[in-house]
Short mmCIF file of C-alpha atoms in Angstrom, two decimals:
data_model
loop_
_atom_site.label_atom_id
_atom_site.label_comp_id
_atom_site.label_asym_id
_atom_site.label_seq_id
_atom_site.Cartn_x
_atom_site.Cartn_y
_atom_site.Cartn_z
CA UNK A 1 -19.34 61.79 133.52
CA UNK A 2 -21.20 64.43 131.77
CA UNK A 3 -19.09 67.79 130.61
CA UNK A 4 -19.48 70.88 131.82
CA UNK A 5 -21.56 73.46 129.61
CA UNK A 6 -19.39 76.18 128.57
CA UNK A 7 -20.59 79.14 128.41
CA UNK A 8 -19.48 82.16 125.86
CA UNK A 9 -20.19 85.60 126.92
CA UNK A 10 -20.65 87.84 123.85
CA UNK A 11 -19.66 91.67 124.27
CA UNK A 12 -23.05 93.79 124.86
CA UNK A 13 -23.81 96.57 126.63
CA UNK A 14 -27.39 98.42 128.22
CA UNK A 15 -27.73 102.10 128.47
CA UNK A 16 -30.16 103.95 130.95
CA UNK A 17 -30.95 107.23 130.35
CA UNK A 18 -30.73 109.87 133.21
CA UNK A 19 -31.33 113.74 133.48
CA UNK A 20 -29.52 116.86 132.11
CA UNK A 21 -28.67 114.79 129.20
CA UNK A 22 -26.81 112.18 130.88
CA UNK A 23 -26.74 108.23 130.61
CA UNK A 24 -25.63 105.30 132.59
CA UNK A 25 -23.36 102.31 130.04
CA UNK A 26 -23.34 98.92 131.58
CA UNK A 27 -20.95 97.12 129.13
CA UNK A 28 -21.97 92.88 129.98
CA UNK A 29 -19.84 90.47 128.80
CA UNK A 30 -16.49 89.35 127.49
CA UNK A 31 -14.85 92.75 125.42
CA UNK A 32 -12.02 90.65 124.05
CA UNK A 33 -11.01 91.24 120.48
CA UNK A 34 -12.74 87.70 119.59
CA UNK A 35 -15.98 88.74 120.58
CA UNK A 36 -16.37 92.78 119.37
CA UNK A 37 -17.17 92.48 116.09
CA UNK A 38 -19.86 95.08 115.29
CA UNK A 39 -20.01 96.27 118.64
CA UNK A 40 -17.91 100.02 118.27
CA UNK A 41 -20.87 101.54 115.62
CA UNK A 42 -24.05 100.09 117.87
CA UNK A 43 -22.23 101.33 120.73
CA UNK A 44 -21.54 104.72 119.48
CA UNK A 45 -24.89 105.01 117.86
CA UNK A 46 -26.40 104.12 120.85
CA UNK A 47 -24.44 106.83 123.28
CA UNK A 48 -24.91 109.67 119.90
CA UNK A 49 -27.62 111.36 121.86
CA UNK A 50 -26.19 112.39 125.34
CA UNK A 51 -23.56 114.72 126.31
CA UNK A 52 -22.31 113.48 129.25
CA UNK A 53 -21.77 109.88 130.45
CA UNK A 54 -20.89 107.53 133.43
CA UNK A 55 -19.91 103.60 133.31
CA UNK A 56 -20.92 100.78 135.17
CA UNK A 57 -18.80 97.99 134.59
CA UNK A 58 -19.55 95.50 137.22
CA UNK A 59 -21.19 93.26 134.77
CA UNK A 60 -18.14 93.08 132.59
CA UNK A 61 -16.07 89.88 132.54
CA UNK A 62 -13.37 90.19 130.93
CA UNK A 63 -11.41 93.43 128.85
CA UNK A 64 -8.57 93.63 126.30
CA UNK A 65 -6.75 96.10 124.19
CA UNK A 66 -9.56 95.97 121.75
CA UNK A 67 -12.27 96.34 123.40
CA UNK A 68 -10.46 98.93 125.61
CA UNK A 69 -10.62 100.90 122.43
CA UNK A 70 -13.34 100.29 121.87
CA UNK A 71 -15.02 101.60 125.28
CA UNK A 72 -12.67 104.24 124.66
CA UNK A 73 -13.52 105.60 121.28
CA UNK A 74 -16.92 105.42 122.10
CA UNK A 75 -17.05 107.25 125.38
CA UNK A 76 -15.45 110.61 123.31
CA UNK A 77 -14.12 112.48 126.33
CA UNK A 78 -17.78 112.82 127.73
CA UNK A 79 -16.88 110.53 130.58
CA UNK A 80 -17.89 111.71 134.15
CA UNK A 81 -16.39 110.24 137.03
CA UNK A 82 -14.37 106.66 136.91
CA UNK A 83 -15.04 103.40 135.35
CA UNK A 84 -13.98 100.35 136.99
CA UNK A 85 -14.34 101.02 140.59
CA UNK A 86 -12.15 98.17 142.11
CA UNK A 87 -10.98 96.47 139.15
CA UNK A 88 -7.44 97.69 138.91
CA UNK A 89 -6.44 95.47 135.72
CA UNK A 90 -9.69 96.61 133.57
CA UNK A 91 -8.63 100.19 134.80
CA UNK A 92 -5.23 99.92 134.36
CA UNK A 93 -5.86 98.07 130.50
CA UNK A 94 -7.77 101.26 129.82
CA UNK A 95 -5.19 103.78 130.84
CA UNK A 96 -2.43 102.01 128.64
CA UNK A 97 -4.72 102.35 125.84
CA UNK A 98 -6.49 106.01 126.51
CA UNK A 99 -2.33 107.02 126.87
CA UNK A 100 -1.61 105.97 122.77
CA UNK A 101 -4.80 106.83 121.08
CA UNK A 102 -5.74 109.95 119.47
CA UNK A 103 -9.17 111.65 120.75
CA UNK A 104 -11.88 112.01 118.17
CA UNK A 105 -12.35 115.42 118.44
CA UNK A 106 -8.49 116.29 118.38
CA UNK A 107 -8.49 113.79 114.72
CA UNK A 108 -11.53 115.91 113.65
CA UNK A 109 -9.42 119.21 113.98
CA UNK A 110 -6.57 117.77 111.98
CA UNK A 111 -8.72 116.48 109.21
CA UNK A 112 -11.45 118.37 108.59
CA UNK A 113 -13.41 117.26 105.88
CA UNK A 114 -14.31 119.02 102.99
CA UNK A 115 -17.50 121.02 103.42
CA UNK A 116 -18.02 122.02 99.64
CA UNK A 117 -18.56 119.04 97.50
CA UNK A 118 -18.01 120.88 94.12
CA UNK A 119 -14.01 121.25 95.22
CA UNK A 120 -13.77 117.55 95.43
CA UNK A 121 -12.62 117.17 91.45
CA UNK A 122 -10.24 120.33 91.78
CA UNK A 123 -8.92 119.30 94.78
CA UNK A 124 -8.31 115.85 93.55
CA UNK A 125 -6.74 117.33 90.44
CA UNK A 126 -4.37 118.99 92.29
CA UNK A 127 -3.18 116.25 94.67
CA UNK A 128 -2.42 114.21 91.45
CA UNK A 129 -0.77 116.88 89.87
CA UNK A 130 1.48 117.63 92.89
CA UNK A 131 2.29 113.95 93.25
CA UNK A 132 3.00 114.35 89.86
CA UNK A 133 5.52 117.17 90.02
CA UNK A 134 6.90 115.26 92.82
CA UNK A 135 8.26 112.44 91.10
CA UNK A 136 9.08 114.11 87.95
CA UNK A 137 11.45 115.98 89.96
CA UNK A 138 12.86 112.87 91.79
CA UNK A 139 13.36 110.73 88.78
CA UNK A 140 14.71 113.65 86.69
CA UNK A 141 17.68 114.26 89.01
CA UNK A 142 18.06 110.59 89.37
CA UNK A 143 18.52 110.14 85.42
CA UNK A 144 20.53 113.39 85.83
CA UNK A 145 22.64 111.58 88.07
CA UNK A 146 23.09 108.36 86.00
CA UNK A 147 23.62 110.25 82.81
CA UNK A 148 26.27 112.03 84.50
CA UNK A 149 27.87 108.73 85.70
CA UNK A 150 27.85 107.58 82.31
CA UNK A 151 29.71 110.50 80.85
CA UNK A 152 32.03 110.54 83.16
CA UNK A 153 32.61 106.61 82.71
CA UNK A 154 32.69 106.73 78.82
CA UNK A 155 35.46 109.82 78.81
CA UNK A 156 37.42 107.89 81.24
CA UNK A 157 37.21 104.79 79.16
CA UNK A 158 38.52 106.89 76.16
CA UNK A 159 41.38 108.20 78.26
CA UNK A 160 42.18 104.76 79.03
CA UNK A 161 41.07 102.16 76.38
CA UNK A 162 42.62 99.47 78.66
CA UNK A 163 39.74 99.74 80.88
CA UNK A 164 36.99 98.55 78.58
CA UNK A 165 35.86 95.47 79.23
CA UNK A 166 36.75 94.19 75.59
CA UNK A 167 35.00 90.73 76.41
CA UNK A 168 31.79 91.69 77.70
CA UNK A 169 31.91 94.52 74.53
CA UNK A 170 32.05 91.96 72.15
CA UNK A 171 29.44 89.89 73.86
CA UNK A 172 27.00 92.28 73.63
CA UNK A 173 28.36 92.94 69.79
CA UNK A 174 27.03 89.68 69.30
CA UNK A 175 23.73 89.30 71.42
CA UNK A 176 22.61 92.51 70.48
CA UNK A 177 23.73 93.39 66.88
CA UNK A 178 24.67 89.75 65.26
CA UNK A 179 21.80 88.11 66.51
CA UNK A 180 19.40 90.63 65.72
CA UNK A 181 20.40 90.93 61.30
CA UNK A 182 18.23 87.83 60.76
CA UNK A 183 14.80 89.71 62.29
CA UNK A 184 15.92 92.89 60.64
CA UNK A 185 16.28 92.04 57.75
CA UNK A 186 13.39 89.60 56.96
CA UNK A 187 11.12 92.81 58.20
CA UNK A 188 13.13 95.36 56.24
CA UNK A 189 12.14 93.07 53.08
CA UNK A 190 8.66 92.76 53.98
CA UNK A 191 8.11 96.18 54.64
CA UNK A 192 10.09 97.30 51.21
CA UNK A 193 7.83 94.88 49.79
CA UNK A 194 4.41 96.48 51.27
CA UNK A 195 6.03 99.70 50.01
CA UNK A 196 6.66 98.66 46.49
CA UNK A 197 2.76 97.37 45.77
CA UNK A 198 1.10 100.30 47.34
CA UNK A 199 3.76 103.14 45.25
CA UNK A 200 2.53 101.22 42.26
CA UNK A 201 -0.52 100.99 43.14
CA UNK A 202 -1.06 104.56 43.80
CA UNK A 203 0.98 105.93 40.96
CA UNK A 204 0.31 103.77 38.38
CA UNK A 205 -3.63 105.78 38.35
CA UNK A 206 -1.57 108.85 36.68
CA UNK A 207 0.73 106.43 34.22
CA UNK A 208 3.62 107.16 36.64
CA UNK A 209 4.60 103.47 37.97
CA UNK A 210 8.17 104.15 37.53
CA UNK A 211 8.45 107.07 39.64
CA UNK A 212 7.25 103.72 42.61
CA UNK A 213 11.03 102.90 42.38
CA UNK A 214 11.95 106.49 43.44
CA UNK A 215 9.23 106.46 46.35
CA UNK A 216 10.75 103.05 47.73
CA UNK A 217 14.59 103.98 47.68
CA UNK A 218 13.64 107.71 49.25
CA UNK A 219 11.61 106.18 52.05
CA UNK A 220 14.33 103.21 52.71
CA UNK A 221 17.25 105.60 52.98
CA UNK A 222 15.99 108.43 54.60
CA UNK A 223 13.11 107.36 56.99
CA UNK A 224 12.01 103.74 57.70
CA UNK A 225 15.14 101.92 57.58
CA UNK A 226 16.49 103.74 60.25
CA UNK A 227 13.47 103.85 62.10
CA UNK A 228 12.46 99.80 61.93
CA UNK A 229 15.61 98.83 62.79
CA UNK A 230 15.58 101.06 66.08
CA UNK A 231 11.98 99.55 67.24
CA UNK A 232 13.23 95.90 66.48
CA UNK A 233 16.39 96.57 68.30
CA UNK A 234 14.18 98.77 71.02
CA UNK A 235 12.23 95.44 71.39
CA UNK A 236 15.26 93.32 71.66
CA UNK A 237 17.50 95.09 73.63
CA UNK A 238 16.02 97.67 75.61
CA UNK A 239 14.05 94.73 77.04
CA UNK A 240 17.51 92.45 77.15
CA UNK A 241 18.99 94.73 79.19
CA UNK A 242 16.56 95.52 81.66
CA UNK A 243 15.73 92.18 82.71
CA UNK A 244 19.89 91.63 82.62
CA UNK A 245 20.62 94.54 84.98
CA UNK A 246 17.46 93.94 86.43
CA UNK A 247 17.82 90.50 87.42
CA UNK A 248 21.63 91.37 89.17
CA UNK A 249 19.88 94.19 90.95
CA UNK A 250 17.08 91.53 91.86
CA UNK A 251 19.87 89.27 93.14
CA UNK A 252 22.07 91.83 95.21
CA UNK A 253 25.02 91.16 92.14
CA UNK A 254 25.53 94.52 91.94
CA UNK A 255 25.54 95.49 95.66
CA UNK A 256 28.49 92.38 96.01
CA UNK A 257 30.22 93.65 92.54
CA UNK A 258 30.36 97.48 94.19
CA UNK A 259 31.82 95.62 97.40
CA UNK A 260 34.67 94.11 95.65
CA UNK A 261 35.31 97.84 93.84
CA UNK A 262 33.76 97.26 90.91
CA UNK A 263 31.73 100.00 89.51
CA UNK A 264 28.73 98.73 87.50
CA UNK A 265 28.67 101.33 85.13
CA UNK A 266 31.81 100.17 84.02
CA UNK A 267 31.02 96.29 83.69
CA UNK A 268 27.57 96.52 82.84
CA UNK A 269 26.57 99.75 81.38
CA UNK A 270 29.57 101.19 79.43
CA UNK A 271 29.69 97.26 77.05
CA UNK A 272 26.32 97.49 76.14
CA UNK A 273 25.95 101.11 75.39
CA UNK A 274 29.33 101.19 72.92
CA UNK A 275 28.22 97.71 71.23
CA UNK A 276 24.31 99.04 70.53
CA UNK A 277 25.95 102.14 69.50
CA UNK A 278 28.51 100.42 66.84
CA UNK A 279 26.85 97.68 65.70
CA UNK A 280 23.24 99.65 65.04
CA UNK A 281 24.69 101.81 61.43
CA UNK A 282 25.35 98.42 60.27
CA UNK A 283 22.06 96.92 61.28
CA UNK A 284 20.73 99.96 59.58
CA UNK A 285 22.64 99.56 56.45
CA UNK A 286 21.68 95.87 56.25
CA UNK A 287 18.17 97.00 56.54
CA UNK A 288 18.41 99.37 53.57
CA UNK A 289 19.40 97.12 51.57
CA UNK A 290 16.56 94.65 52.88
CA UNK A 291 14.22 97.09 51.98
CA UNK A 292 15.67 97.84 48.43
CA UNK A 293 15.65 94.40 47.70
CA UNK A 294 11.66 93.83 48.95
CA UNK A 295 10.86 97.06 46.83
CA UNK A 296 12.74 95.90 43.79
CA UNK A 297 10.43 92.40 43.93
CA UNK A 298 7.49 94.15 44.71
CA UNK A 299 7.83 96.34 41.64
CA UNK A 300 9.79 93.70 39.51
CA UNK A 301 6.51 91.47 39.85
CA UNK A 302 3.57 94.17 39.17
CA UNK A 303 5.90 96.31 36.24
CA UNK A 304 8.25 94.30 35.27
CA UNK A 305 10.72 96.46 35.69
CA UNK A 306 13.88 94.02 36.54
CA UNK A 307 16.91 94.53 39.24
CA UNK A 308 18.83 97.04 36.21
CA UNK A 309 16.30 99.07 35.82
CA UNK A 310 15.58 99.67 39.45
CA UNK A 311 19.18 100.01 40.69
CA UNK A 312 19.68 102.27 37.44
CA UNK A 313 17.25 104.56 38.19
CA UNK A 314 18.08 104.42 41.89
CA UNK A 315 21.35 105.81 40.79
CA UNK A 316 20.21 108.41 38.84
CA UNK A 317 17.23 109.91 40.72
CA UNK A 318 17.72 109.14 44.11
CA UNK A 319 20.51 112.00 45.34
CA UNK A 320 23.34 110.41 47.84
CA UNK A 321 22.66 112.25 50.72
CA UNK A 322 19.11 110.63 51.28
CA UNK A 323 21.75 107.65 52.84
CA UNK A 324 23.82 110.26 54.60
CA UNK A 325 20.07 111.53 56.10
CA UNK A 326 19.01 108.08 57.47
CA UNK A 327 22.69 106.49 58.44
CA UNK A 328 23.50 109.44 60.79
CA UNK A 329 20.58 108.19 63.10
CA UNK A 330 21.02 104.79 64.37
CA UNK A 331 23.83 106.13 66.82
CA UNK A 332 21.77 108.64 68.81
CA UNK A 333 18.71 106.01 68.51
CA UNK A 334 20.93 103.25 69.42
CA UNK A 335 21.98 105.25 72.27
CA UNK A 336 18.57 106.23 73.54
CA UNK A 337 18.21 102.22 73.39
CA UNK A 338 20.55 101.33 75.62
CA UNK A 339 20.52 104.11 78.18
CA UNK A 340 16.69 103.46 78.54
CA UNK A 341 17.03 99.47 78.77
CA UNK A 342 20.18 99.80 81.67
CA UNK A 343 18.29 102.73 83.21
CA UNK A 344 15.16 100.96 84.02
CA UNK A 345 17.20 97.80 84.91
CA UNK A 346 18.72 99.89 88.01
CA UNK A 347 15.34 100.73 89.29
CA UNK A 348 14.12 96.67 89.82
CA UNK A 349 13.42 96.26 93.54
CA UNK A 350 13.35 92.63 95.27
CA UNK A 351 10.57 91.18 93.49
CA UNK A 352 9.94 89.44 90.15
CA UNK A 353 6.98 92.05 89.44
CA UNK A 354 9.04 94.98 89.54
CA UNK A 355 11.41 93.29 87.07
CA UNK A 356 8.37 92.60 84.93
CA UNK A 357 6.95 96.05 84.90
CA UNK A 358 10.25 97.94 84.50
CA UNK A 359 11.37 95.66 81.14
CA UNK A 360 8.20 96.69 79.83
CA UNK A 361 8.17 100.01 80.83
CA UNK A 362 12.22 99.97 79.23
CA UNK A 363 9.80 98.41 75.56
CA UNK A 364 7.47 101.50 75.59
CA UNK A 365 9.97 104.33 76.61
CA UNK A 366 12.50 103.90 74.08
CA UNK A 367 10.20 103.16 71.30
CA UNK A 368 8.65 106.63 72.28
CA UNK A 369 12.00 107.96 72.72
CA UNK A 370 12.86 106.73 69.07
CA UNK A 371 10.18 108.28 67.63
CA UNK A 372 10.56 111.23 69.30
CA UNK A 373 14.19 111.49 68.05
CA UNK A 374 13.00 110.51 64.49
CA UNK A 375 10.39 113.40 64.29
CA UNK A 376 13.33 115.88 65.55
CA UNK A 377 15.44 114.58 63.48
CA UNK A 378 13.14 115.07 60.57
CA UNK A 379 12.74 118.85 61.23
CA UNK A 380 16.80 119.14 61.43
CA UNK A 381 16.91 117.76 57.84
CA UNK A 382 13.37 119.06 56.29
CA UNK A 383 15.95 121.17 54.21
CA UNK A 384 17.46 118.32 52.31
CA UNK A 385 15.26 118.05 50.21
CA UNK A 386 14.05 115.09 48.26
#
C-alpha cells in the first residue's frame, strides 16, 4: 500500500496593498521555529512602506513562539484591528508573546544610535578607559584586602611562633630555595662569564684589561646577582605557587579547609612567603659567587690573570658595601615573588584555563614587579658610589 505524500508547508506570507497607506498581510503556512529562517527581514522589508496594517491569517496553519515574534516584530505597533478572528490558540500564542517583548520603537528610544560617526573612536576610548578604571579600582581594594590579611597573619605568627606551620615552612625551604641553587648558579656562571669577555674586550682597546676584573665584581655584587636570581626564582616560584593555590582553589580545597577553621593564609600563604623570603639572600649570595667565579675564567683565559690576582684585586678595589648594596634586595624581591605567585593563585575560577592564564600572568607580574623594585632600588643607592 502506497504512503501518503507528506506535505511541508514553508512559512510565507502575500501582501496587498490598499489606500491611505494601508496593506492587507496574509501570512500562509506553517510559522514554527523550524520553518522561519529568513522570513523576519523579507517580511519587514516587505511591510517598510506602509503605515498602517491589518492581518489575514486564515491561510496560516500552524503558529509558535517564534514565529509569534516574528509576526510581532514585524507588525511594529501599526496593527489595525485583530488578527486571528476565531482562532483563539494563534491569538492567545500571540498575546503571551506581545506581553514579554519590547516594542521597536520603545528599544529605539533607549538606544539611540550614534548620529556623528567621527565620535565613534572617542567614544570607544572612553568606554575602555572607564572599564578600565573600573577594575583597577576592584582589584586594587581586593589586593588591599589580601595584603592586609597577610599582615595581620604574619604579626600574629610572630606573636605566637607556635602557630607557624614549621613543616609546610621547611617544605617550601626546600622546593623553592634548595632546589632552585643548581639553576642559579649554573646561570650566575654563565652570565659572569659573558661579563668577563665583553669587559675585556671593551677595555683592553685603551690597555686597561685589568680594570675587566673591577667591572665583573661591581656588576655581580651590586646589580645582576640580585637581579638573576629574582627572575629565576620569579620563574620558579611565582609560577609554583599559583598553579599550587590555584589548583586547591580549582578543587574547592580551600572552601573545605575554611570549613574545618582553617584559614588559608595561614597554611598556604604565610610558609611560602617566610621560606622565599629566607632562603632568597642565600640564593643571592650563591649567585655572587657564581658570577665571580664565571668572571674570574672568563678573564683568567683571555689575560691570564689567575684566581690571586683576581680575588686580590677584588679585595683591594672593589669597596665592601657594593655586597651590602645587592644583598639587601633579595628580601623585598623575594617578597614581591611570593605575594604575586599566592595572589594570582586565589583568583583561579573552576576551569583549567583560568589556572593557565593566571600562572602566567603570576610569570610576567613579578618579573615586572622585580624590575621595578630593582630600578627603585637603584635610585635609593645612586649615592654609593662605585
Amino acid at each position: 500500500m502506497p504512503k501518503a505524500k507528506q506535505t511541508s508547508l514553508r512559512a510565507d506570507f502575500a501582501v496587498d496593498a490598499g489606500e491611505g497607506g494601508g496593506a492587507v498581510l496574509r501570512p500562509k503556512g506553517n510559522w514554527i521555529v523550524t520553518h522561519i529562517e529568513g522570513l523576519g527581514e523579507r517580511l519587514r522589508q516587505a511591510l517598510k512602506p506602509y503605515e498602517t496594517l491589518t492581518v489575514d491569517a486564515s491561510q496560516l496553519e500552524a503558529l509558535d513562539t517564534a514565529g509569534a515574534y516574528v509576526l510581532r516584530n514585524a507588525l511594529n505597533e501599526r496593527l489595525q484591528g485583530e488578527i486571528f478572528t476565531g482562532q483563539e490558540n494563534f491569538a492567545r500564542l500571540y498575546g503571551i508573546v506581545g506581553s514579554h517583548a519590547v516594542p521597536i520603537s520603545q528599544y529605539a528610544r533607549e538606544n539611540p544610535e550614534p548620529t556623528k560617526l567621527w565620535l565613534h573612536p572617542f567614544y570607544f576610548g572612553l568606554v575602555k578607559l572607564g572599564k578600565l578604571a573600573t577594575r583597577f579600582k576592584t582589584g586594587f581594594m581586593a589586593q588591599s584586602v589580601f595584603m592586609g590579611h597577610i599582615i595581620a597573619q604574619l604579626m600574629m605568627s610572630v606573636a605566637k611562633p607556635g602557630s607557624l606551620r614549621w613543616a609546610a615552612l621547611v617544605n617550601v625551604m626546600q622546593r623553592a630555595g634548595i632546589e632552585a641553587i643548581p639553576i642559579v648558579l649554573m646561570t650566575s656562571i654563565f652570565i659572569g662569564g659573558v661579563l668577563g669577555f665583553i669587559g675585556v674586550l671593551q677595555l683592553n682597546q685603551f690597555g686597561s684589561g685589568i680594570f675587566a676584573i673591577d667591572m665583573v665584581a661591581m656588576f655581580a655584587l651590586r646589580e645582576f646577582a640580585p637581579l638573576v636570581t629574582a627572575v629565576l626564582l620569579a620563574g620558579r616560584s611565582a609560577s609554583a605557587f599559583a598553579a599550587e593555590v590555584g589548583a586547591m582553589k580549582m578543587n574547592q580545597e580551600i572552601d573545605a579547609m575554611r570549613v574545618m577553621g582553617i584559614d588559608p593564609y595561614e597554611a598556604l600563604i604565610i610558609p611560602r612567603l617566610i621560606a622565599l623570603v629566607f632562603m632568597s639572600t642565600f640564593i643571592t649570595f650563591l649567585s655572587t659567587l657564581g658570577m665571580l667565579f664565571g668572571g674570574m675564567l672568563a678573564i683568567w683565559s683571555t689575560l691570564g690573570a689567575g684566581p690571586s690576582t683576581f680575588l686580590q684585586r677584588v679585595q683591594d678595589y672593589v669597596p665592601f658595601y657594593n655586597f651590602f648594596v645587592g644583598i639587601v634586595r633579595p628580601p623585598f624581591f623575594a617578597a614581591t615573588i611570593a605575594i604575586v605567585g599566592c595572589w594570582q593563585g586565589m583568583q583561579v575560577k573552576d576551569d583549567v584555563l583560568s589556572l593557565g592564564r593566571q600562572v602566567t600572568t603570576a610569570v610576567v607580574q613579578s618579573i615586572f614587579l622585580v624590575f621595578m623594585l630593582d630600578a627603585l632600588f637603584a635610585i635609593l643607592f645612586n649615592g654609593f658610589t662605585m
